[in-house]
Tab-separated table of C-alpha atoms in Angstrom:
chain	number	residue	atom	x	y	z
T	1	UNK	CA	-1.307	-11.540	-41.271
T	2	UNK	CA	-3.400	-10.231	-38.376
T	3	UNK	CA	-2.095	-13.019	-36.091
T	4	UNK	CA	1.473	-11.806	-36.737
T	5	UNK	CA	0.550	-8.399	-35.322
T	6	UNK	CA	-1.551	-9.614	-32.393
T	7	UNK	CA	0.857	-12.270	-31.105
T	8	UNK	CA	3.807	-9.890	-30.498
T	9	UNK	CA	1.460	-7.362	-28.879
T	10	UNK	CA	0.006	-10.030	-26.573
T	11	UNK	CA	3.488	-11.266	-25.649
T	12	UNK	CA	4.658	-7.732	-24.890
T	13	UNK	CA	1.637	-7.133	-22.641
T	14	UNK	CA	2.247	-10.410	-20.794
T	15	UNK	CA	5.925	-9.579	-20.319
T	16	UNK	CA	5.101	-6.159	-18.877
T	17	UNK	CA	2.618	-7.709	-16.463
T	18	UNK	CA	5.083	-10.325	-15.236
T	19	UNK	CA	8.011	-7.954	-14.825
T	20	UNK	CA	5.986	-5.417	-12.841
T	21	UNK	CA	5.761	-7.813	-9.912
T	22	UNK	CA	9.514	-8.140	-9.572
T	23	UNK	CA	10.760	-4.664	-10.438
T	24	UNK	CA	13.793	-3.114	-8.827
T	25	UNK	CA	13.946	-1.199	-5.624
T	26	UNK	CA	13.064	2.479	-5.747
T	27	UNK	CA	14.173	5.044	-3.228
T	28	UNK	CA	13.332	8.485	-4.521
T	29	UNK	CA	11.196	10.696	-2.317
T	30	UNK	CA	7.871	11.874	-3.733
T	31	UNK	CA	9.274	15.273	-4.613
T	32	UNK	CA	11.583	13.606	-7.118
T	33	UNK	CA	8.902	11.495	-8.788
T	34	UNK	CA	6.533	14.088	-10.171
T	35	UNK	CA	3.147	15.040	-8.814
T	36	UNK	CA	2.834	14.538	-5.036
T	37	UNK	CA	0.105	12.193	-3.777
T	38	UNK	CA	-2.073	15.069	-2.551
T	39	UNK	CA	-2.770	16.105	-6.163
T	40	UNK	CA	-4.737	12.911	-6.836
T	41	UNK	CA	-8.501	12.685	-6.471
T	42	UNK	CA	-10.086	11.495	-3.260
T	43	UNK	CA	-11.500	7.980	-3.266
T	44	UNK	CA	-14.824	7.239	-1.683
T	45	UNK	CA	-15.726	4.540	0.770
T	46	UNK	CA	-17.392	3.922	4.100
T	47	UNK	CA	-17.442	6.857	6.516
T	48	UNK	CA	-16.386	5.237	9.783
T	49	UNK	CA	-12.878	4.363	10.989
T	50	UNK	CA	-11.545	1.273	12.692
T	51	UNK	CA	-10.320	1.819	16.247
T	52	UNK	CA	-8.287	-1.400	16.000
T	53	UNK	CA	-6.234	-0.182	13.036
T	54	UNK	CA	-3.267	1.112	15.020
T	55	UNK	CA	-4.591	4.578	14.416
T	56	UNK	CA	-3.056	7.922	15.236
T	57	UNK	CA	-4.818	10.825	16.844
T	58	UNK	CA	-8.056	12.015	15.272
T	59	UNK	CA	-7.367	15.410	16.829
T	60	UNK	CA	-4.253	15.839	14.693
T	61	UNK	CA	-4.400	17.874	11.508
T	62	UNK	CA	-5.322	15.500	8.706
T	63	UNK	CA	-3.081	15.796	5.641
T	64	UNK	CA	-4.682	15.511	2.201
T	65	UNK	CA	-2.885	12.209	1.623
T	66	UNK	CA	-4.899	10.650	4.464
T	67	UNK	CA	-8.232	12.285	3.711
T	68	UNK	CA	-10.036	9.238	2.309
T	69	UNK	CA	-12.199	6.339	3.377
T	70	UNK	CA	-12.280	2.757	2.155
T	71	UNK	CA	-13.333	-0.734	3.160
T	72	UNK	CA	-11.057	-3.423	4.564
T	73	UNK	CA	-10.713	-6.858	2.976
T	74	UNK	CA	-13.000	-8.207	5.703
T	75	UNK	CA	-15.713	-5.655	4.866
T	76	UNK	CA	-15.161	-3.179	7.708
T	77	UNK	CA	-15.108	0.587	7.162
T	78	UNK	CA	-11.678	2.222	7.158
T	79	UNK	CA	-11.044	5.936	7.643
T	80	UNK	CA	-7.480	6.948	6.784
T	81	UNK	CA	-7.872	10.077	8.913
T	82	UNK	CA	-7.272	7.799	11.916
T	83	UNK	CA	-3.684	7.381	10.679
T	84	UNK	CA	-2.884	11.101	11.035
T	85	UNK	CA	-0.159	12.130	13.465
T	86	UNK	CA	1.949	8.974	13.142
T	87	UNK	CA	4.353	7.736	10.484
T	88	UNK	CA	2.462	5.449	8.111
T	89	UNK	CA	3.516	2.634	5.795
T	90	UNK	CA	1.162	1.845	2.926
T	91	UNK	CA	2.021	-1.522	1.379
T	92	UNK	CA	0.445	-1.954	-2.065
T	93	UNK	CA	0.087	-5.633	-2.959
T	94	UNK	CA	-1.786	-8.066	-5.196
T	95	UNK	CA	-2.881	-11.556	-4.085
T	96	UNK	CA	-1.224	-13.370	-7.012
T	97	UNK	CA	2.139	-11.592	-6.686
T	98	UNK	CA	5.017	-13.795	-5.415
T	99	UNK	CA	7.115	-10.716	-4.601
T	100	UNK	CA	4.286	-9.438	-2.387
T	101	UNK	CA	4.109	-12.802	-0.614
T	102	UNK	CA	7.852	-12.534	-0.032
T	103	UNK	CA	7.359	-9.122	1.631
T	104	UNK	CA	4.554	-10.273	3.929
T	105	UNK	CA	6.512	-11.727	6.868
T	106	UNK	CA	8.865	-8.746	7.199
T	107	UNK	CA	5.991	-6.272	6.815
T	108	UNK	CA	4.012	-8.003	9.594
T	109	UNK	CA	7.136	-8.118	11.788
T	110	UNK	CA	7.769	-4.386	11.305
T	111	UNK	CA	4.106	-3.626	12.042
T	112	UNK	CA	4.252	-5.594	15.313
T	113	UNK	CA	7.517	-3.927	16.372
T	114	UNK	CA	6.067	-0.456	15.751
T	115	UNK	CA	2.573	-0.950	17.175
T	116	UNK	CA	1.544	2.276	18.887
T	117	UNK	CA	4.367	4.266	17.232
T	118	UNK	CA	3.520	3.930	13.536
T	119	UNK	CA	0.795	2.629	11.242
T	120	UNK	CA	1.252	-0.176	8.728
T	121	UNK	CA	-1.620	-0.725	6.299
T	122	UNK	CA	-1.863	-3.114	3.377
T	123	UNK	CA	-3.616	-1.850	0.242
T	124	UNK	CA	-4.794	-4.844	-1.774
T	125	UNK	CA	-5.589	-4.409	-5.440
T	126	UNK	CA	-5.661	-6.007	-8.872
T	127	UNK	CA	-8.012	-8.828	-7.826
T	128	UNK	CA	-11.256	-9.671	-6.017
T	129	UNK	CA	-12.083	-9.770	-2.309
T	130	UNK	CA	-11.926	-13.555	-1.881
T	131	UNK	CA	-8.379	-13.708	-3.267
T	132	UNK	CA	-7.380	-10.761	-1.055
T	133	UNK	CA	-8.733	-12.487	2.069
T	134	UNK	CA	-6.922	-15.700	1.112
T	135	UNK	CA	-3.644	-13.775	0.723
T	136	UNK	CA	-4.016	-12.233	4.198
T	137	UNK	CA	-4.777	-15.634	5.726
T	138	UNK	CA	-2.050	-17.488	3.813
T	139	UNK	CA	0.651	-14.919	4.640
T	140	UNK	CA	-0.265	-14.454	8.306
T	141	UNK	CA	-0.647	-10.700	7.892
T	142	UNK	CA	-4.056	-10.588	9.573
T	143	UNK	CA	-2.607	-8.523	12.444
T	144	UNK	CA	-2.514	-5.426	10.236
T	145	UNK	CA	-5.436	-3.748	8.469
T	146	UNK	CA	-5.732	-4.308	4.724
T	147	UNK	CA	-7.781	-2.045	2.467
T	148	UNK	CA	-9.702	-3.745	-0.339
T	149	UNK	CA	-9.030	-1.533	-3.352
T	150	UNK	CA	-10.655	-3.513	-6.173
T	151	UNK	CA	-11.443	-0.300	-8.089
T	152	UNK	CA	-7.899	1.025	-7.667
T	153	UNK	CA	-8.967	4.309	-6.065
T	154	UNK	CA	-6.293	4.338	-3.347
T	155	UNK	CA	-3.690	3.104	-5.829
T	156	UNK	CA	-4.585	6.034	-8.115
T	157	UNK	CA	-4.532	8.474	-5.207
T	158	UNK	CA	-0.886	7.585	-4.545
T	159	UNK	CA	-0.055	7.117	-8.254
T	160	UNK	CA	0.824	3.450	-7.791
T	161	UNK	CA	1.455	1.600	-11.044
T	162	UNK	CA	2.756	-1.711	-9.710
T	163	UNK	CA	2.233	-4.082	-6.828
T	164	UNK	CA	4.813	-4.956	-4.130
T	165	UNK	CA	5.290	-1.219	-3.589
T	166	UNK	CA	5.682	0.739	-0.358
T	167	UNK	CA	4.792	4.360	0.339
T	168	UNK	CA	6.041	5.716	3.664
T	169	UNK	CA	4.559	8.916	5.060
T	170	UNK	CA	5.993	10.927	7.943
T	171	UNK	CA	3.859	12.274	10.828
T	172	UNK	CA	2.707	15.199	8.680
T	173	UNK	CA	1.579	12.998	5.782
T	174	UNK	CA	4.525	13.876	3.544
T	175	UNK	CA	5.828	11.004	1.405
T	176	UNK	CA	9.403	10.308	2.490
T	177	UNK	CA	9.926	7.034	0.617
T	178	UNK	CA	8.297	5.084	-2.161
T	179	UNK	CA	9.529	1.989	-3.916
T	180	UNK	CA	9.912	-1.771	-3.860
T	181	UNK	CA	11.718	-3.370	-0.927
T	182	UNK	CA	12.435	-6.987	-1.938
T	183	UNK	CA	11.455	-9.260	0.932
T	184	UNK	CA	10.556	-6.119	2.892
T	185	UNK	CA	14.258	-5.639	3.648
T	186	UNK	CA	15.028	-2.105	4.770
T	187	UNK	CA	11.467	-1.329	5.872
T	188	UNK	CA	12.339	-1.489	9.583
T	189	UNK	CA	15.238	0.945	9.165
T	190	UNK	CA	13.211	3.390	7.092
T	191	UNK	CA	10.417	3.397	9.666
T	192	UNK	CA	12.710	3.603	12.712
T	193	UNK	CA	14.192	6.807	11.279
T	194	UNK	CA	10.696	8.303	11.628
T	195	UNK	CA	9.720	6.837	15.000
T	196	UNK	CA	13.046	7.182	16.843
């Protein structure tokens, strides 16, 4: 009798996990989705920033959304304050997610086209460091910084509940878009509206 209860529950959990990777595109601004990202708790991490991260001006006012530190997938300290003053794309991905792999090329292309005008940062989660590093290598996205978020602190900060998800912040740190962009399509247009 117990197996009859456990099997449907296990199947439902597996189905939810699989469908989260390929969910539909979202387009509502943060104000329409509930609590804004600045209400979440601040994650901890290493205190120093990476000058190679395509960073904004440290002299700019730092919005709450970017007031956190972390570590990159290659073990370097990352200070999100360095992103302040420029539009920023946060791409939340998981190494085992085929939808995320499908977004990689377009995300890297958009990052290269906007170097010096905007920040593009990957936020890896839902797995371990070795798998995250393999994903970066396999997808050719090593030209952009990727935060290793094994504990899910940055994901929680931005209230992310699924992988293959983008959060786009304007120059002031306000969320102007969040959702899934299949294949990364539409990312360039959304970012050019902020950098133009």
